[in-house]
mmCIF file of C-alpha atoms in Angstrom:
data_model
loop_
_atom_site.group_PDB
_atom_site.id
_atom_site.type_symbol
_atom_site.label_atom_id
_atom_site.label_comp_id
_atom_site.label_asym_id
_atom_site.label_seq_id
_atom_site.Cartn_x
_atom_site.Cartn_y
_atom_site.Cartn_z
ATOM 1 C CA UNK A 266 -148.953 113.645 -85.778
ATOM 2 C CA UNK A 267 -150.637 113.266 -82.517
ATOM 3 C CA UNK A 268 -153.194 116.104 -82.171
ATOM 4 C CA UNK A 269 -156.620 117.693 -81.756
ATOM 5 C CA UNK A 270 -158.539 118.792 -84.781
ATOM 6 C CA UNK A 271 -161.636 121.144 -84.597
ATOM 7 C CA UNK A 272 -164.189 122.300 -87.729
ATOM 8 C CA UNK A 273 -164.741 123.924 -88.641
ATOM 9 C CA UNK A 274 -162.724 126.630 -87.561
ATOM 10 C CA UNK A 275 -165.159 129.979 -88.625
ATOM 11 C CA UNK A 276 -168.854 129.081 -88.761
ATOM 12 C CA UNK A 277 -171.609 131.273 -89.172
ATOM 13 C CA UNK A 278 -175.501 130.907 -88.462
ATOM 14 C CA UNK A 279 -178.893 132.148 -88.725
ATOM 15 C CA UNK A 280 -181.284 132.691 -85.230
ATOM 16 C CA UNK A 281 -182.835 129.500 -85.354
ATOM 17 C CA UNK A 282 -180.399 126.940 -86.893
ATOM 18 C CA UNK A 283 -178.320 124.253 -84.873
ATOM 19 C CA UNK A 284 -175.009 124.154 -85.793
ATOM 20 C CA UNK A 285 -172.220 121.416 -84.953
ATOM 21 C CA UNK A 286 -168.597 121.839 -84.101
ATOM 22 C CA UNK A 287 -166.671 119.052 -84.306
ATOM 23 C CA UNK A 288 -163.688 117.717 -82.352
ATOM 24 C CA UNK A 289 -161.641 114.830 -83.252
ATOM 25 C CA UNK A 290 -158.634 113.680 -80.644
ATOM 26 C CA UNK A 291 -156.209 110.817 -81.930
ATOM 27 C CA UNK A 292 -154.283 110.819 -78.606
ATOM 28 C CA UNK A 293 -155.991 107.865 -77.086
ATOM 29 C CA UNK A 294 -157.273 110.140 -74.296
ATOM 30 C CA UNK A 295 -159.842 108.963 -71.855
ATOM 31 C CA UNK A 296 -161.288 112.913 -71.284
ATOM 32 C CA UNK A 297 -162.667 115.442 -73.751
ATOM 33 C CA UNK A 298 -163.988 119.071 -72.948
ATOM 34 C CA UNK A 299 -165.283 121.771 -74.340
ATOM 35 C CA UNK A 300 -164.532 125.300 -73.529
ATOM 36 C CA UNK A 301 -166.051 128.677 -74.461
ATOM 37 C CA UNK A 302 -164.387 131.894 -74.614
ATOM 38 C CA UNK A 303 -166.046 135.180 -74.074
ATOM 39 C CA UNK A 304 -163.908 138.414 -74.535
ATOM 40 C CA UNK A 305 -162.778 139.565 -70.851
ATOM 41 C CA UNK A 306 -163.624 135.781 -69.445
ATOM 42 C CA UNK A 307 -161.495 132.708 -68.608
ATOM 43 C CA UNK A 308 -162.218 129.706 -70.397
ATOM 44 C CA UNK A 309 -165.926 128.294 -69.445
ATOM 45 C CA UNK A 310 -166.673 124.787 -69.317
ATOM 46 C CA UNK A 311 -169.661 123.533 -71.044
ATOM 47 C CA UNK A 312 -169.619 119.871 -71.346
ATOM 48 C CA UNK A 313 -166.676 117.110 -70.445
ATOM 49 C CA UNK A 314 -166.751 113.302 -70.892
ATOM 50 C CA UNK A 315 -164.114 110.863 -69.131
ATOM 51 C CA UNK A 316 -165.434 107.733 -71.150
ATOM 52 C CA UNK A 317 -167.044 106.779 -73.814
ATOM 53 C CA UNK A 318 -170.682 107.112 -73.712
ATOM 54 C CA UNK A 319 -170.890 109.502 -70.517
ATOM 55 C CA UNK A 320 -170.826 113.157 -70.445
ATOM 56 C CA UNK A 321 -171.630 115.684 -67.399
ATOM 57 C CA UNK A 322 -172.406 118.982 -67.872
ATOM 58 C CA UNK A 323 -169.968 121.795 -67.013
ATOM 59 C CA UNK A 324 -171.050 125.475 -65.943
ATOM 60 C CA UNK A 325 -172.787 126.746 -68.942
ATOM 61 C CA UNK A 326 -174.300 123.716 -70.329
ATOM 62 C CA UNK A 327 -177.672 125.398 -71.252
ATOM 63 C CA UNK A 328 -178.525 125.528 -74.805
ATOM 64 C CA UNK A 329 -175.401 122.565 -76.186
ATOM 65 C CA UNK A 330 -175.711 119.349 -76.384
ATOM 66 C CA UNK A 331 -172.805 116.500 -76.802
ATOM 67 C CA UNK A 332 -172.460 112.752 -77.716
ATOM 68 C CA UNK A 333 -169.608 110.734 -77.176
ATOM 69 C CA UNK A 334 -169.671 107.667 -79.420
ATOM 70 C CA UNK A 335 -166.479 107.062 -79.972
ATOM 71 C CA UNK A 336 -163.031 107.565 -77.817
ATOM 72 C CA UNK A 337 -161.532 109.738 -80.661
ATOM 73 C CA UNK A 338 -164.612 112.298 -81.119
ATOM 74 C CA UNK A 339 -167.079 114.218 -79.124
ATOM 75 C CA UNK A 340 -168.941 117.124 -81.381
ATOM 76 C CA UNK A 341 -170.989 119.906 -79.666
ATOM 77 C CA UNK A 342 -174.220 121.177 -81.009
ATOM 78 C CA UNK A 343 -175.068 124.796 -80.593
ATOM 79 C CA UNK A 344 -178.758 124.427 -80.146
ATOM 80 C CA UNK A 345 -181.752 127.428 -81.396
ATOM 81 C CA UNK A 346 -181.898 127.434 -77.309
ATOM 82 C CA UNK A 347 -178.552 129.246 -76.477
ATOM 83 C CA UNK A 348 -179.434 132.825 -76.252
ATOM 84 C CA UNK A 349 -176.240 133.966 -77.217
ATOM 85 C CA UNK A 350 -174.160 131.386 -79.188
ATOM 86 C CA UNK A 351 -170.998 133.943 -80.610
ATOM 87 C CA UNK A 352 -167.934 132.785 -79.433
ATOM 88 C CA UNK A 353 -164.991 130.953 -80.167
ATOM 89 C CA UNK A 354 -165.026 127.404 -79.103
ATOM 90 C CA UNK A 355 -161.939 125.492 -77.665
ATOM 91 C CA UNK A 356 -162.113 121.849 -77.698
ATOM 92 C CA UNK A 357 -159.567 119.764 -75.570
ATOM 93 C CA UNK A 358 -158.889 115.969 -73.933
ATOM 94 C CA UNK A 359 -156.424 114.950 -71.211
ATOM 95 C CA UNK A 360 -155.444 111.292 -69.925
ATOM 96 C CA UNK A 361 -158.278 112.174 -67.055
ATOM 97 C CA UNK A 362 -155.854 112.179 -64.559
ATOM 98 C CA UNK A 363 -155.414 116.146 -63.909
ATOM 99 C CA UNK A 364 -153.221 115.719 -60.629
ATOM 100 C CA UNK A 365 -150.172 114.591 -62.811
ATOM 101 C CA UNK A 366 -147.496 115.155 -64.571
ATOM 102 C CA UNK A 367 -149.477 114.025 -67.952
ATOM 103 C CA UNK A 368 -152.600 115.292 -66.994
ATOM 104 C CA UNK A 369 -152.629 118.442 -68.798
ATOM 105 C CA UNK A 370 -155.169 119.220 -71.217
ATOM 106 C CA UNK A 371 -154.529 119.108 -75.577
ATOM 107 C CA UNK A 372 -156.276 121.463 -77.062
ATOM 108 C CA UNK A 373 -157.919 122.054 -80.750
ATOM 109 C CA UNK A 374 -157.200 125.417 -82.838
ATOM 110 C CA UNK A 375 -160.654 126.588 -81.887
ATOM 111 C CA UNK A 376 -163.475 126.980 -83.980
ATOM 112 C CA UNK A 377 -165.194 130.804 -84.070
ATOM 113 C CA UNK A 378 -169.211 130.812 -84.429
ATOM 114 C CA UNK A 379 -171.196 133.761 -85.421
ATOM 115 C CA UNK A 380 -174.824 134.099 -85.520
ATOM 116 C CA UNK A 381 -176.130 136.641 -87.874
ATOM 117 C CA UNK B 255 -168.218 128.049 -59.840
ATOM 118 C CA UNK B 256 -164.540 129.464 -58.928
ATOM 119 C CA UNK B 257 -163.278 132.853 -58.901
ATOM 120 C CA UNK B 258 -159.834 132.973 -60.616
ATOM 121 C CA UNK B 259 -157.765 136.075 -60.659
ATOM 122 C CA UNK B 260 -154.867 136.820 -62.780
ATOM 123 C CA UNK B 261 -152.872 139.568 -62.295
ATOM 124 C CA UNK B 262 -151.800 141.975 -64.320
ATOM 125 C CA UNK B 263 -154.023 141.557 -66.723
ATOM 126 C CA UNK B 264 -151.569 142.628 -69.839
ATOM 127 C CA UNK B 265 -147.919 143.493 -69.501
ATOM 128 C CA UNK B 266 -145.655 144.875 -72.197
ATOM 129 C CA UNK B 267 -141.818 144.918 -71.204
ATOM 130 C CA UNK B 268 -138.753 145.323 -73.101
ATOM 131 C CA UNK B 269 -136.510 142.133 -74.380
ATOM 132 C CA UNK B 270 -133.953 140.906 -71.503
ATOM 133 C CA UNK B 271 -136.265 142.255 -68.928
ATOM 134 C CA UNK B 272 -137.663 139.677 -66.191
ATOM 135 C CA UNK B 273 -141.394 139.203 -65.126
ATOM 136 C CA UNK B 274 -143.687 137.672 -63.100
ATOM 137 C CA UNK B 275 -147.293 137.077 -62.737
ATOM 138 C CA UNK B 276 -150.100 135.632 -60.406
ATOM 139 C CA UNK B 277 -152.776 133.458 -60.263
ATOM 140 C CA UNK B 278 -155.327 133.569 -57.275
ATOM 141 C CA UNK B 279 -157.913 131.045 -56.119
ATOM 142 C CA UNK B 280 -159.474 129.809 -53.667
ATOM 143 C CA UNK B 281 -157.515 127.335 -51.628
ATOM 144 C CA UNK B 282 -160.353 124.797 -50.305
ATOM 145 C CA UNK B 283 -160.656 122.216 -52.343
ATOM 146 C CA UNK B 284 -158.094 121.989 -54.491
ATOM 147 C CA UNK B 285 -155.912 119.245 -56.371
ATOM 148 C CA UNK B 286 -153.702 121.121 -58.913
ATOM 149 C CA UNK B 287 -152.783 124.537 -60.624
ATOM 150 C CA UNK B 288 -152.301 123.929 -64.712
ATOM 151 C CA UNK B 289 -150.597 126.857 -66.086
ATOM 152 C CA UNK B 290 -150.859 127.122 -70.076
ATOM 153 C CA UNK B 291 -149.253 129.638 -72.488
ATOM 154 C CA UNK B 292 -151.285 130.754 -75.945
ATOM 155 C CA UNK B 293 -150.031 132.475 -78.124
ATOM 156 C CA UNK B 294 -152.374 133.912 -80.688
ATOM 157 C CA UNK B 295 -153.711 131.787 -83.543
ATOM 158 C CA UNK B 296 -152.542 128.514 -81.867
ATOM 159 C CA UNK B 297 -154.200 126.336 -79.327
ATOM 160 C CA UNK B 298 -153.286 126.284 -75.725
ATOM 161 C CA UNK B 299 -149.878 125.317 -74.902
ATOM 162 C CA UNK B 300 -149.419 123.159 -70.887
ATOM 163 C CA UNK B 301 -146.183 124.371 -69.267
ATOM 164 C CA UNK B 302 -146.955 123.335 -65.565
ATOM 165 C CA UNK B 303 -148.756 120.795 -63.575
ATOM 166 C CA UNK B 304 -148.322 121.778 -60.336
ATOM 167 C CA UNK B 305 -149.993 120.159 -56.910
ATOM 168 C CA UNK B 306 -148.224 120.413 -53.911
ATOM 169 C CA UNK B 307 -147.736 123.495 -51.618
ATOM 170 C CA UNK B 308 -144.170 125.042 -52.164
ATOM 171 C CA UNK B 309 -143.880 123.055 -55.039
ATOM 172 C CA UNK B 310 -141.820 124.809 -57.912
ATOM 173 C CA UNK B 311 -140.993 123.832 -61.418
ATOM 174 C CA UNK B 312 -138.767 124.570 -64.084
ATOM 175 C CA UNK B 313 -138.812 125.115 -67.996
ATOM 176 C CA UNK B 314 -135.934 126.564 -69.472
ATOM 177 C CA UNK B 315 -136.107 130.427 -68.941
ATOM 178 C CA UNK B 316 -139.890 129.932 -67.032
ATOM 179 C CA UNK B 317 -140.403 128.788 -63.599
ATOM 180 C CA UNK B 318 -144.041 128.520 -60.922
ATOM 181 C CA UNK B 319 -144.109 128.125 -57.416
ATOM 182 C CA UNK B 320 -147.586 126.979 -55.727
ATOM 183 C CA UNK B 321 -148.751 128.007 -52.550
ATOM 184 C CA UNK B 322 -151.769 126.262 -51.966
ATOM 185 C CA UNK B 323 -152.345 127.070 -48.038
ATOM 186 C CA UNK B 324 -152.841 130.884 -49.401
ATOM 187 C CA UNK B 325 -154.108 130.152 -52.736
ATOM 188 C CA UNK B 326 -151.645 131.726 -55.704
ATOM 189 C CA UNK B 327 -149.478 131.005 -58.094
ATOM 190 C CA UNK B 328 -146.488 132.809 -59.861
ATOM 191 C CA UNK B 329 -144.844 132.664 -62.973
ATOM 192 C CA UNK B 330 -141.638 133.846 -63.870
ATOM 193 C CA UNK B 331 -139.923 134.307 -66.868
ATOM 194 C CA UNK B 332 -136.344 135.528 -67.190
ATOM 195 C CA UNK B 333 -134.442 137.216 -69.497
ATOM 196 C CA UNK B 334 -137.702 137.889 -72.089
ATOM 197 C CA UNK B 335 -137.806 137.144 -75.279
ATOM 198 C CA UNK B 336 -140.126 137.592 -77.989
ATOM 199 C CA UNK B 337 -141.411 134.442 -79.056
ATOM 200 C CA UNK B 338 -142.545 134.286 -75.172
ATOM 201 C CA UNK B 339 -145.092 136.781 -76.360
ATOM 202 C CA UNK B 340 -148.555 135.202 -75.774
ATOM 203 C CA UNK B 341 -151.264 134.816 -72.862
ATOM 204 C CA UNK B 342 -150.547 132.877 -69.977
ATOM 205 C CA UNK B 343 -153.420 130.470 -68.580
ATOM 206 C CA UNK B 344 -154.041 129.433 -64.909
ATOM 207 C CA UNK B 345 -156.394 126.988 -64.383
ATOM 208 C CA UNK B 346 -157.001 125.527 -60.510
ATOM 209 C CA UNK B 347 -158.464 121.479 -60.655
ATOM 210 C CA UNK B 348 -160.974 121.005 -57.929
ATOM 211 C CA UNK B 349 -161.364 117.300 -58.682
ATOM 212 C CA UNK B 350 -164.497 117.605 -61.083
ATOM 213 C CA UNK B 351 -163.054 120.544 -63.424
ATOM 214 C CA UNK B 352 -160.539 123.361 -64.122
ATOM 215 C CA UNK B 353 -161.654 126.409 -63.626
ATOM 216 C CA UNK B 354 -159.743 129.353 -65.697
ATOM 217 C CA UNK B 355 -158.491 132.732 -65.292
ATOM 218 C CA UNK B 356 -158.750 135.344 -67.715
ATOM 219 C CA UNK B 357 -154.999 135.142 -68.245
ATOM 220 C CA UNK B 358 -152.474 137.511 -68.374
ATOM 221 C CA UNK B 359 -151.481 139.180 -71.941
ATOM 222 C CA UNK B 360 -147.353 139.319 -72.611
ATOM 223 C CA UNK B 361 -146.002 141.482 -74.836
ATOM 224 C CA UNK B 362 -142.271 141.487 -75.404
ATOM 225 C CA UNK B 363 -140.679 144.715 -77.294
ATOM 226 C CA UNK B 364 -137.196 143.623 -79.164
#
């Protein structure tokens, strides 16, 4: 089936450790994203890529990092540098054309980090 | 960054009952209004792309209208049922990014 995968999907940490979510898309989508969710907030963008090899950062890109490699994948590292890194992390890709009809966004299960 | 306002914020109403919410944003600069329903423990769910004013659209029991000239959105669903339980999404496109509301929690009784 068609789909986004995320892992993993709990994860936890120590201060000081990088950790790496994953997202894999096998939709043959152009766009990826990644979204954080804070309780009582909408969605936050942190990174997005529309083609391989090219990323811009989103809102809240401070402390994450990205690559994209490869069309199908585009894995976020939580870096020592984000001051608060517990969330739960929504991962998502799109054709890249938002204005229509198949431009909505696919999104992962999520994947829940917690820094102890 | 864009300020998004959903409204109520959670609703509980009783099975066959009709509701409605909105979405608010800012109406410079915009290209489309996604709305998504997600229910809990599953991803994100589209049900409408929406981008012109007074444009409305149609999913079985759900239905948006867009008014972009005053900025808001609402979504109706009739005759509730319970597996419509879940937390609707809005998300605006400015032609860089969507920007999300905080979403609006449904809870149908049976």
């Amino acid at each position: 089936d068609g789909g986004i995968t995320q892992s993993p999907k709990y994860l936890f940490r120590k201060e000081g450790q990088n950790v790496t979510l994953s997202c894999e898309q096998n939709l043959n989508h152009d766009a990826m994203y990644w979204y954080r969710q804070d309780p009582g907030q909408g969605l936050r963008l942190i990174y997005y890529s529309q083609i391989v090899n090219d990323f811009q950062k989103g809102d809240i890109a401070e402390g994450y990092s990205v690559s994209r490699e490869k069309k199908e994948s585009f894995p976020l590292t939580v870096t020592s540098a984000q001051k608060n890194p517990t969330a739960f992390y929504l991962c998502a890709s799109s054709t890249g054309q938002p204005t229509t009809s198949t431009g909505e966004l696919f999104f992962g299960e999520g994947s829940r980090l917690t820094v102890l | 960054i864009l300020n998004v306002e959903q409204s109520p914020q959670s609703l509980h109403v009783q099975e066959g009952d009709s509701t409605n919410f909105t979405c608010s944003f800012p109406s410079s600069n915009f290209y489309a209004l996604h709305w998504y329903r997600w229910e809990t423990a599953k991803s994100p769910e589209a049900l409408f792309v929406m981008t012109l004013n007074g444009d409305e659209k149609k999913k079985g029991r759900i239905s948006a209208t867009l008014n972009t000239k005053e900025g808001y959105s609402y979504l109706y669903i009739k005759g509730s049922q319970p597996e419509d339980s879940a937390t609707y999404l809005c998300a605006p496109y400015t032609g860089n990014q969507f920007y999300f509301g905080t979403g609006t929690s449904l809870t149908v009784i049976p």
